[in-house]
PDB file of C-alpha atoms in Angstrom:
ATOM      1  CA  MET V  71     -67.548  17.726  48.238  1.00 38.00           C
ATOM      2  CA  VAL V  72     -67.845  15.811  51.507  1.00 47.00           C
ATOM      3  CA  ASN V  73     -64.429  14.470  52.419  1.00 58.00           C
ATOM      4  CA  PRO V  74     -64.922  10.755  53.229  1.00 67.00           C
ATOM      5  CA  THR V  75     -61.563  10.411  54.957  1.00 68.00           C
ATOM      6  CA  ILE V  76     -62.327  13.227  57.375  1.00 69.00           C
ATOM      7  CA  GLN V  77     -65.808  11.844  58.006  1.00 76.00           C
ATOM      8  CA  ARG V  78     -64.393   8.395  58.779  1.00 80.00           C
ATOM      9  CA  ARG V  79     -61.903  10.008  61.143  1.00 78.00           C
ATOM     10  CA  ARG V  80     -64.640  11.966  62.924  1.00 78.00           C
ATOM     11  CA  LEU V  81     -66.666   8.774  63.280  1.00 86.00           C
ATOM     12  CA  GLY V  82     -63.629   6.877  64.546  1.00 86.00           C
ATOM     13  CA  ASN V  83     -62.945   9.493  67.213  1.00 83.00           C
ATOM     14  CA  ALA V  84     -66.579   9.377  68.324  1.00 88.00           C
ATOM     15  CA  LEU V  85     -66.555   5.563  68.507  1.00 92.00           C
ATOM     16  CA  LYS V  86     -63.339   5.598  70.518  1.00 91.00           C
ATOM     17  CA  ARG V  87     -64.779   8.101  72.998  1.00 89.00           C
ATOM     18  CA  ALA V  88     -67.980   6.058  73.308  1.00 93.00           C
ATOM     19  CA  ARG V  89     -66.044   2.829  73.881  1.00 94.00           C
ATOM     20  CA  GLU V  90     -63.827   4.384  76.541  1.00 92.00           C
ATOM     21  CA  ALA V  91     -66.824   6.010  78.260  1.00 93.00           C
ATOM     22  CA  ALA V  92     -68.470   2.574  78.407  1.00 94.00           C
ATOM     23  CA  GLY V  93     -65.333   1.078  79.934  1.00 95.00           C
ATOM     24  CA  LYS V  94     -64.812  -1.372  77.062  1.00 94.00           C
ATOM     25  CA  THR V  95     -61.580  -2.484  75.422  1.00 94.00           C
ATOM     26  CA  GLN V  96     -60.930  -2.924  71.714  1.00 94.00           C
ATOM     27  CA  ASP V  97     -60.950  -6.687  72.284  1.00 94.00           C
ATOM     28  CA  ASP V  98     -64.403  -6.407  73.880  1.00 95.00           C
ATOM     29  CA  ALA V  99     -65.727  -4.405  70.920  1.00 94.00           C
ATOM     30  CA  ALA V 100     -64.198  -6.804  68.413  1.00 94.00           C
ATOM     31  CA  LYS V 101     -66.129  -9.722  69.857  1.00 94.00           C
ATOM     32  CA  ILE V 102     -69.431  -7.869  69.386  1.00 93.00           C
ATOM     33  CA  ILE V 103     -68.941  -7.589  65.613  1.00 94.00           C
ATOM     34  CA  ASP V 104     -67.095 -10.928  65.309  1.00 93.00           C
ATOM     35  CA  SER V 105     -63.880  -9.259  64.244  1.00 91.00           C
ATOM     36  CA  SER V 106     -60.415  -8.437  65.626  1.00 92.00           C
ATOM     37  CA  ALA V 107     -58.991  -5.711  67.823  1.00 91.00           C
ATOM     38  CA  SER V 108     -56.930  -4.506  64.861  1.00 90.00           C
ATOM     39  CA  LYS V 109     -60.175  -3.951  62.930  1.00 90.00           C
ATOM     40  CA  ILE V 110     -61.530  -1.821  65.781  1.00 92.00           C
ATOM     41  CA  SER V 111     -58.251   0.100  65.829  1.00 89.00           C
ATOM     42  CA  ARG V 112     -58.511   0.850  62.094  1.00 85.00           C
ATOM     43  CA  LEU V 113     -62.107   1.984  62.537  1.00 87.00           C
ATOM     44  CA  GLU V 114     -61.154   4.319  65.368  1.00 87.00           C
ATOM     45  CA  LEU V 115     -58.268   5.739  63.339  1.00 80.00           C
ATOM     46  CA  GLY V 116     -60.610   6.398  60.413  1.00 78.00           C
ATOM     47  CA  GLN V 117     -58.645   4.064  58.166  1.00 76.00           C
ATOM     48  CA  SER V 118     -61.646   1.995  57.100  1.00 78.00           C
ATOM     49  CA  GLY V 119     -65.399   2.340  56.808  1.00 80.00           C
ATOM     50  CA  ILE V 120     -67.980   0.433  58.804  1.00 87.00           C
ATOM     51  CA  ARG V 121     -71.170  -1.371  57.860  1.00 88.00           C
ATOM     52  CA  GLN V 122     -74.366   0.004  59.335  1.00 88.00           C
ATOM     53  CA  THR V 123     -75.122  -3.348  60.985  1.00 91.00           C
ATOM     54  CA  ASP V 124     -71.754  -3.371  62.769  1.00 92.00           C
ATOM     55  CA  LEU V 125     -72.187   0.278  63.730  1.00 92.00           C
ATOM     56  CA  THR V 126     -75.577  -0.474  65.286  1.00 93.00           C
ATOM     57  CA  LEU V 127     -74.101  -3.351  67.301  1.00 94.00           C
ATOM     58  CA  LEU V 128     -71.274  -1.186  68.628  1.00 94.00           C
ATOM     59  CA  LEU V 129     -73.485   1.778  69.459  1.00 94.00           C
ATOM     60  CA  ASP V 130     -75.897  -0.469  71.365  1.00 94.00           C
ATOM     61  CA  TYR V 131     -73.007  -2.134  73.176  1.00 95.00           C
ATOM     62  CA  TYR V 132     -71.565   1.244  74.180  1.00 95.00           C
ATOM     63  CA  GLY V 133     -74.945   2.472  75.384  1.00 95.00           C
ATOM     64  CA  VAL V 134     -75.143   5.386  72.921  1.00 93.00           C
ATOM     65  CA  THR V 135     -78.606   6.982  72.910  1.00 91.00           C
ATOM     66  CA  ARG V 136     -80.754   7.130  69.782  1.00 87.00           C
ATOM     67  CA  ASP V 137     -80.352  10.909  69.470  1.00 87.00           C
ATOM     68  CA  ASP V 138     -76.557  10.670  69.750  1.00 88.00           C
ATOM     69  CA  ALA V 139     -76.387   7.696  67.395  1.00 88.00           C
ATOM     70  CA  GLU V 140     -78.068   9.302  64.393  1.00 87.00           C
ATOM     71  CA  PRO V 141     -75.272  11.825  63.616  1.00 85.00           C
ATOM     72  CA  LEU V 142     -72.797   8.930  63.766  1.00 87.00           C
ATOM     73  CA  ARG V 143     -74.861   7.001  61.213  1.00 86.00           C
ATOM     74  CA  ASP V 144     -74.699  10.053  58.945  1.00 81.00           C
ATOM     75  CA  LEU V 145     -70.892  10.117  59.308  1.00 79.00           C
ATOM     76  CA  ALA V 146     -70.727   6.417  58.426  1.00 83.00           C
ATOM     77  CA  ARG V 147     -72.759   6.993  55.251  1.00 79.00           C
ATOM     78  CA  ALA V 148     -70.582   9.972  54.266  1.00 70.00           C
ATOM     79  CA  GLY V 149     -67.438   7.927  54.921  1.00 63.00           C
ATOM     80  CA  ARG V 150     -68.458   5.419  52.259  1.00 65.00           C
ATOM     81  CA  GLN V 151     -68.622   8.016  49.500  1.00 60.00           C
ATOM     82  CA  ARG V 152     -65.916   8.264  46.886  1.00 55.00           C
ATOM     83  CA  GLY V 153     -63.334  10.968  47.562  1.00 54.00           C
ATOM     84  CA  ARG V 154     -62.027  13.652  45.231  1.00 59.00           C
ATOM     85  CA  TRP V 155     -59.005  11.513  44.274  1.00 59.00           C
ATOM     86  CA  SER V 156     -60.942   8.365  43.326  1.00 55.00           C
ATOM     87  CA  GLY V 157     -60.439   9.133  39.618  1.00 58.00           C
ATOM     88  CA  TYR V 158     -56.696   8.561  40.062  1.00 63.00           C
ATOM     89  CA  ARG V 159     -56.929   5.007  41.402  1.00 60.00           C
ATOM     90  CA  ASN V 160     -54.504   3.659  38.818  1.00 65.00           C
ATOM     91  CA  VAL V 161     -51.700   6.019  39.881  1.00 69.00           C
ATOM     92  CA  ILE V 162     -52.480   6.676  43.578  1.00 76.00           C
ATOM     93  CA  PRO V 163     -52.707   3.751  46.028  1.00 78.00           C
ATOM     94  CA  ASP V 164     -55.543   3.700  48.559  1.00 74.00           C
ATOM     95  CA  TRP V 165     -53.277   4.463  51.513  1.00 77.00           C
ATOM     96  CA  PHE V 166     -51.990   7.623  49.825  1.00 84.00           C
ATOM     97  CA  ARG V 167     -55.422   8.842  48.694  1.00 78.00           C
ATOM     98  CA  GLN V 168     -56.365   8.878  52.355  1.00 76.00           C
ATOM     99  CA  TYR V 169     -53.389  11.130  53.085  1.00 84.00           C
ATOM    100  CA  LEU V 170     -54.318  13.512  50.252  1.00 84.00           C
ATOM    101  CA  ASP V 171     -57.780  13.960  51.763  1.00 77.00           C
ATOM    102  CA  LEU V 172     -56.233  14.726  55.155  1.00 81.00           C
ATOM    103  CA  GLU V 173     -53.729  17.123  53.599  1.00 86.00           C
ATOM    104  CA  ALA V 174     -56.526  19.039  51.869  1.00 80.00           C
ATOM    105  CA  ASP V 175     -58.367  19.544  55.172  1.00 78.00           C
ATOM    106  CA  ALA V 176     -55.399  20.294  57.429  1.00 85.00           C
ATOM    107  CA  THR V 177     -54.895  23.774  58.844  1.00 88.00           C
ATOM    108  CA  HIS V 178     -51.206  23.207  59.708  1.00 93.00           C
ATOM    109  CA  ILE V 179     -48.742  20.924  57.930  1.00 95.00           C
ATOM    110  CA  ARG V 180     -45.280  20.336  59.403  1.00 97.00           C
ATOM    111  CA  TRP V 181     -43.125  18.339  57.010  1.00 96.00           C
ATOM    112  CA  TYR V 182     -39.580  17.018  57.367  1.00 95.00           C
ATOM    113  CA  GLN V 183     -38.114  15.739  54.081  1.00 92.00           C
ATOM    114  CA  PRO V 184     -34.426  14.795  54.046  1.00 88.00           C
ATOM    115  CA  GLU V 185     -33.743  13.672  50.471  1.00 88.00           C
ATOM    116  CA  VAL V 186     -36.030  15.162  47.787  1.00 92.00           C
ATOM    117  CA  ILE V 187     -38.242  18.212  47.360  1.00 94.00           C
ATOM    118  CA  PRO V 188     -41.714  17.364  48.733  1.00 92.00           C
ATOM    119  CA  GLY V 189     -44.350  16.571  46.116  1.00 90.00           C
ATOM    120  CA  ILE V 190     -46.549  19.473  47.177  1.00 91.00           C
ATOM    121  CA  LEU V 191     -43.790  21.899  46.076  1.00 93.00           C
ATOM    122  CA  GLN V 192     -42.438  20.153  42.982  1.00 93.00           C
ATOM    123  CA  THR V 193     -42.391  21.861  39.597  1.00 93.00           C
ATOM    124  CA  GLU V 194     -43.388  19.964  36.469  1.00 92.00           C
ATOM    125  CA  PRO V 195     -39.811  19.463  35.115  1.00 93.00           C
ATOM    126  CA  TYR V 196     -38.703  18.175  38.537  1.00 93.00           C
ATOM    127  CA  ILE V 197     -41.621  15.714  38.647  1.00 90.00           C
ATOM    128  CA  ARG V 198     -40.720  14.445  35.184  1.00 90.00           C
ATOM    129  CA  ALA V 199     -37.078  13.943  36.186  1.00 90.00           C
ATOM    130  CA  LEU V 200     -38.031  12.179  39.402  1.00 88.00           C
ATOM    131  CA  ASN V 201     -40.394   9.796  37.587  1.00 84.00           C
ATOM    132  CA  GLN V 202     -38.549   9.393  34.294  1.00 80.00           C
ATOM    133  CA  ARG V 203     -39.070   5.611  34.234  1.00 75.00           C
ATOM    134  CA  THR V 204     -42.843   5.927  34.711  1.00 69.00           C
ATOM    135  CA  HIS V 205     -45.118   5.009  31.801  1.00 66.00           C
ATOM    136  CA  THR V 206     -46.039   8.122  29.820  1.00 71.00           C
ATOM    137  CA  ASP V 207     -49.789   8.060  30.526  1.00 71.00           C
ATOM    138  CA  ASP V 208     -49.252   7.412  34.238  1.00 78.00           C
ATOM    139  CA  LEU V 209     -46.636  10.159  34.397  1.00 82.00           C
ATOM    140  CA  GLU V 210     -49.058  12.752  33.030  1.00 85.00           C
ATOM    141  CA  ARG V 211     -51.591  11.750  35.662  1.00 81.00           C
ATOM    142  CA  GLN V 212     -48.921  11.871  38.373  1.00 81.00           C
ATOM    143  CA  ILE V 213     -48.120  15.406  37.282  1.00 85.00           C
ATOM    144  CA  SER V 214     -51.822  16.336  37.369  1.00 85.00           C
ATOM    145  CA  VAL V 215     -52.152  15.017  40.917  1.00 84.00           C
ATOM    146  CA  ARG V 216     -49.112  16.863  42.242  1.00 84.00           C
ATOM    147  CA  LEU V 217     -50.052  20.143  40.623  1.00 85.00           C
ATOM    148  CA  GLU V 218     -53.627  19.767  41.909  1.00 84.00           C
ATOM    149  CA  ARG V 219     -52.277  19.244  45.439  1.00 84.00           C
ATOM    150  CA  GLN V 220     -50.588  22.623  45.363  1.00 85.00           C
ATOM    151  CA  LYS V 221     -53.963  24.324  45.618  1.00 82.00           C
ATOM    152  CA  VAL V 222     -53.730  23.510  49.335  1.00 82.00           C
ATOM    153  CA  ILE V 223     -51.227  26.344  49.785  1.00 83.00           C
ATOM    154  CA  ASP V 224     -52.467  28.525  46.923  1.00 81.00           C
ATOM    155  CA  GLN V 225     -55.859  29.198  48.502  1.00 76.00           C
ATOM    156  CA  PRO V 226     -56.186  32.344  50.680  1.00 71.00           C
ATOM    157  CA  ASP V 227     -57.460  30.263  53.608  1.00 74.00           C
ATOM    158  CA  GLY V 228     -55.190  27.298  52.882  1.00 75.00           C
ATOM    159  CA  ALA V 229     -53.044  25.438  55.354  1.00 86.00           C
ATOM    160  CA  HIS V 230     -49.916  26.889  56.880  1.00 93.00           C
ATOM    161  CA  LEU V 231     -47.046  24.807  55.523  1.00 95.00           C
ATOM    162  CA  HIS V 232     -43.806  24.551  57.497  1.00 97.00           C
ATOM    163  CA  LEU V 233     -41.077  22.460  55.866  1.00 96.00           C
ATOM    164  CA  ILE V 234     -37.607  21.393  56.865  1.00 96.00           C
ATOM    165  CA  LEU V 235     -35.551  20.223  53.889  1.00 95.00           C
ATOM    166  CA  SER V 236     -32.119  18.660  54.045  1.00 93.00           C
ATOM    167  CA  GLU V 237     -29.441  20.557  52.149  1.00 94.00           C
ATOM    168  CA  SER V 238     -28.887  17.349  50.184  1.00 92.00           C
ATOM    169  CA  ALA V 239     -32.417  17.654  48.735  1.00 93.00           C
ATOM    170  CA  LEU V 240     -31.413  21.038  47.305  1.00 95.00           C
ATOM    171  CA  ARG V 241     -28.074  19.965  45.901  1.00 94.00           C
ATOM    172  CA  ARG V 242     -29.063  16.601  44.435  1.00 91.00           C
ATOM    173  CA  THR V 243     -29.539  17.239  40.710  1.00 89.00           C
ATOM    174  CA  LEU V 244     -32.658  15.760  39.130  1.00 89.00           C
ATOM    175  CA  GLY V 245     -33.029  16.412  35.425  1.00 87.00           C
ATOM    176  CA  ASP V 246     -30.866  19.032  33.764  1.00 89.00           C
ATOM    177  CA  PRO V 247     -29.552  22.216  35.452  1.00 91.00           C
ATOM    178  CA  SER V 248     -32.432  24.198  33.982  1.00 92.00           C
ATOM    179  CA  ALA V 249     -34.968  21.961  35.747  1.00 93.00           C
ATOM    180  CA  MET V 250     -33.142  22.306  39.066  1.00 94.00           C
ATOM    181  CA  HIS V 251     -32.844  26.072  38.642  1.00 95.00           C
ATOM    182  CA  GLN V 252     -36.590  26.344  38.051  1.00 95.00           C
ATOM    183  CA  GLN V 253     -37.346  24.114  41.040  1.00 96.00           C
ATOM    184  CA  LEU V 254     -35.088  25.973  43.448  1.00 96.00           C
ATOM    185  CA  THR V 255     -36.261  29.382  42.254  1.00 96.00           C
ATOM    186  CA  HIS V 256     -39.822  28.199  42.831  1.00 95.00           C
ATOM    187  CA  LEU V 257     -38.890  27.170  46.393  1.00 96.00           C
ATOM    188  CA  ALA V 258     -37.289  30.530  47.113  1.00 95.00           C
ATOM    189  CA  SER V 259     -40.394  32.292  45.838  1.00 95.00           C
ATOM    190  CA  LEU V 260     -42.722  30.142  47.953  1.00 94.00           C
ATOM    191  CA  ALA V 261     -40.650  30.911  51.034  1.00 94.00           C
ATOM    192  CA  ASN V 262     -41.820  34.535  50.752  1.00 93.00           C
ATOM    193  CA  ARG V 263     -45.460  33.604  51.230  1.00 93.00           C
ATOM    194  CA  PRO V 264     -46.986  34.317  54.644  1.00 92.00           C
ATOM    195  CA  ASN V 265     -48.427  30.791  54.926  1.00 93.00           C
ATOM    196  CA  VAL V 266     -45.200  28.994  53.961  1.00 95.00           C
ATOM    197  CA  THR V 267     -42.120  28.555  56.147  1.00 97.00           C
ATOM    198  CA  ILE V 268     -39.089  26.728  54.751  1.00 97.00           C
ATOM    199  CA  GLN V 269     -36.008  25.843  56.769  1.00 97.00           C
ATOM    200  CA  VAL V 270     -32.915  24.053  55.494  1.00 96.00           C
ATOM    201  CA  PHE V 271     -31.179  21.395  57.573  1.00 93.00           C
ATOM    202  CA  PRO V 272     -27.536  22.064  56.573  1.00 92.00           C
ATOM    203  CA  PHE V 273     -24.789  19.518  56.163  1.00 90.00           C
ATOM    204  CA  ASP V 274     -22.976  20.773  59.267  1.00 88.00           C
ATOM    205  CA  ALA V 275     -26.044  20.615  61.554  1.00 84.00           C
ATOM    206  CA  PRO V 276     -26.154  18.098  64.444  1.00 76.00           C
ATOM    207  CA  THR V 277     -27.402  14.743  63.196  1.00 73.00           C
ATOM    208  CA  TYR V 278     -30.021  12.874  65.206  1.00 66.00           C
ATOM    209  CA  GLU V 279     -30.464   9.119  65.022  1.00 63.00           C
ATOM    210  CA  THR V 280     -34.022   9.554  63.773  1.00 60.00           C
ATOM    211  CA  SER V 281     -33.398  12.492  61.437  1.00 67.00           C
ATOM    212  CA  SER V 282     -33.046  10.246  58.379  1.00 75.00           C
ATOM    213  CA  TYR V 283     -36.774   9.437  58.404  1.00 81.00           C
ATOM    214  CA  ASN V 284     -39.200  11.788  56.713  1.00 91.00           C
ATOM    215  CA  PHE V 285     -42.488  12.467  58.477  1.00 96.00           C
ATOM    216  CA  ILE V 286     -45.455  14.832  58.341  1.00 96.00           C
ATOM    217  CA  ILE V 287     -47.507  16.198  61.235  1.00 96.00           C
ATOM    218  CA  LEU V 288     -51.014  17.315  60.259  1.00 92.00           C
ATOM    219  CA  ARG V 289     -53.252  19.445  62.448  1.00 91.00           C
ATOM    220  CA  PHE V 290     -56.955  20.124  61.937  1.00 80.00           C
ATOM    221  CA  GLY V 291     -58.133  23.301  63.622  1.00 75.00           C
ATOM    222  CA  GLU V 292     -56.134  24.923  66.393  1.00 69.00           C
ATOM    223  CA  GLU V 293     -56.212  22.039  68.878  1.00 63.00           C
ATOM    224  CA  THR V 294     -53.047  19.944  69.154  1.00 61.00           C
ATOM    225  CA  ALA V 295     -55.257  16.997  70.143  1.00 64.00           C
ATOM    226  CA  SER V 296     -56.353  16.769  66.522  1.00 73.00           C
ATOM    227  CA  GLU V 297     -52.841  16.075  65.201  1.00 86.00           C
ATOM    228  CA  VAL V 298     -51.917  13.057  63.072  1.00 88.00           C
ATOM    229  CA  VAL V 299     -48.414  11.874  62.183  1.00 92.00           C
ATOM    230  CA  TYR V 300     -48.044  10.450  58.672  1.00 92.00           C
ATOM    231  CA  LEU V 301     -45.213   8.006  57.928  1.00 93.00           C
ATOM    232  CA  GLU V 302     -44.754   6.679  54.417  1.00 90.00           C
ATOM    233  CA  THR V 303     -42.909   3.598  53.187  1.00 85.00           C
ATOM    234  CA  LEU V 304     -42.483   2.230  49.675  1.00 82.00           C
ATOM    235  CA  THR V 305     -45.701   0.199  49.739  1.00 84.00           C
ATOM    236  CA  ASP V 306     -47.777   1.499  52.648  1.00 85.00           C
ATOM    237  CA  ALA V 307     -48.214   4.228  55.229  1.00 86.00           C
ATOM    238  CA  ASP V 308     -48.922   4.597  58.942  1.00 86.00           C
ATOM    239  CA  TYR V 309     -51.224   7.183  60.505  1.00 83.00           C
ATOM    240  CA  LEU V 310     -50.372   7.788  64.158  1.00 84.00           C
ATOM    241  CA  ASP V 311     -52.647   9.805  66.415  1.00 79.00           C
ATOM    242  CA  GLY V 312     -51.816   8.359  69.831  1.00 79.00           C
ATOM    243  CA  PRO V 313     -50.691  11.064  72.281  1.00 85.00           C
ATOM    244  CA  GLU V 314     -47.309   9.424  72.951  1.00 91.00           C
ATOM    245  CA  ALA V 315     -46.473   9.017  69.256  1.00 90.00           C
ATOM    246  CA  VAL V 316     -47.531  12.589  68.439  1.00 91.00           C
ATOM    247  CA  ARG V 317     -45.458  13.948  71.347  1.00 93.00           C
ATOM    248  CA  ALA V 318     -42.394  11.954  70.239  1.00 93.00           C
ATOM    249  CA  TYR V 319     -42.535  13.327  66.692  1.00 94.00           C
ATOM    250  CA  THR V 320     -43.306  16.819  67.953  1.00 95.00           C
ATOM    251  CA  ARG V 321     -40.182  16.714  70.130  1.00 93.00           C
ATOM    252  CA  LEU V 322     -38.123  15.542  67.149  1.00 92.00           C
ATOM    253  CA  TRP V 323     -39.619  18.340  65.044  1.00 94.00           C
ATOM    254  CA  GLU V 324     -38.639  20.901  67.674  1.00 94.00           C
ATOM    255  CA  ARG V 325     -35.041  19.613  67.728  1.00 92.00           C
ATOM    256  CA  LEU V 326     -34.866  19.752  63.938  1.00 92.00           C
ATOM    257  CA  THR V 327     -36.248  23.294  63.728  1.00 94.00           C
ATOM    258  CA  ALA V 328     -33.711  24.429  66.337  1.00 93.00           C
ATOM    259  CA  ALA V 329     -30.817  22.827  64.426  1.00 92.00           C
ATOM    260  CA  ALA V 330     -31.934  24.025  60.974  1.00 94.00           C
ATOM    261  CA  LEU V 331     -31.154  27.421  59.479  1.00 96.00           C
ATOM    262  CA  GLY V 332     -33.714  30.131  60.130  1.00 97.00           C
ATOM    263  CA  PRO V 333     -36.277  30.972  57.411  1.00 97.00           C
ATOM    264  CA  VAL V 334     -34.341  34.017  56.132  1.00 96.00           C
ATOM    265  CA  GLU V 335     -30.996  32.193  56.064  1.00 97.00           C
ATOM    266  CA  SER V 336     -32.679  29.222  54.407  1.00 97.00           C
ATOM    267  CA  ARG V 337     -34.235  31.349  51.682  1.00 96.00           C
ATOM    268  CA  THR V 338     -30.845  32.942  51.008  1.00 96.00           C
ATOM    269  CA  LEU V 339     -29.160  29.530  50.729  1.00 96.00           C
ATOM    270  CA  ILE V 340     -31.869  28.210  48.404  1.00 96.00           C
ATOM    271  CA  GLN V 341     -31.450  31.221  46.132  1.00 95.00           C
ATOM    272  CA  GLN V 342     -27.663  30.852  46.171  1.00 95.00           C
ATOM    273  CA  ILE V 343     -27.893  27.204  45.119  1.00 95.00           C
ATOM    274  CA  ALA V 344     -30.437  28.192  42.437  1.00 94.00           C
ATOM    275  CA  ASP V 345     -28.002  30.803  41.098  1.00 93.00           C
ATOM    276  CA  ASP V 346     -25.248  28.181  41.028  1.00 92.00           C
ATOM    277  CA  THR V 347     -27.393  25.876  38.876  1.00 89.00           C
ATOM    278  CA  ARG V 348     -28.019  28.718  36.443  1.00 81.00           C
ATOM    279  CA  GLY V 349     -24.304  29.379  36.199  1.00 61.00           C
TER     280      GLY V 349
END
């Protein structure tokens, strides 16, 4: 299935390059389609689709040739298609469905999660405990989504997943001890996979001012220029791909990986905590 989120992002990158090559600002482009600079920014970030009439106006304004314009029109049409997660609209907000599309196409996922086990690694009993107040029908669909997501790392050519988890995420009990034992044992098993790296940020590690915020860095292909930082709040999310923002989060990631336990030590600690829950 064509991934509409990725196609919108490819189109956005192409429009941004064309605008900059033409020496135009986002304010200039906004006036051409009778819109705002924030609308142009969302288009260039791939966060929204574009009408063919507006696309034609922008391409003409940027001086894009007919031969170069046609592939961009194809991307715009593909970006309006419904994605693979559209059937879960009642349990997944639009801003998160966009992330799921990006996650499925990423080649590298770097994920810092300080308080709970990330959804992509959660077992079914853990999901149920975490969402115990959710309506029954919605909960079953939430479980389906999270288990479906795990195919990202199950596939032979799937993304390389590198996670840093706070020790508090491992020790905070959700559900009964049996559920936590199953979850932690699952984590320890995943840490043995060649495409999964898990590090634990221990209680006695140096604390950084910004280390309380979870974030994800997604890369597509081998080029660092393709990286996107995903930041999630309770009701929305931000997708950052500006060079300065990506560098800032990359530097934070490097400090966290240096302060966290190594992969072998982390796997040992996870298994020890899992054994404690069994006892």
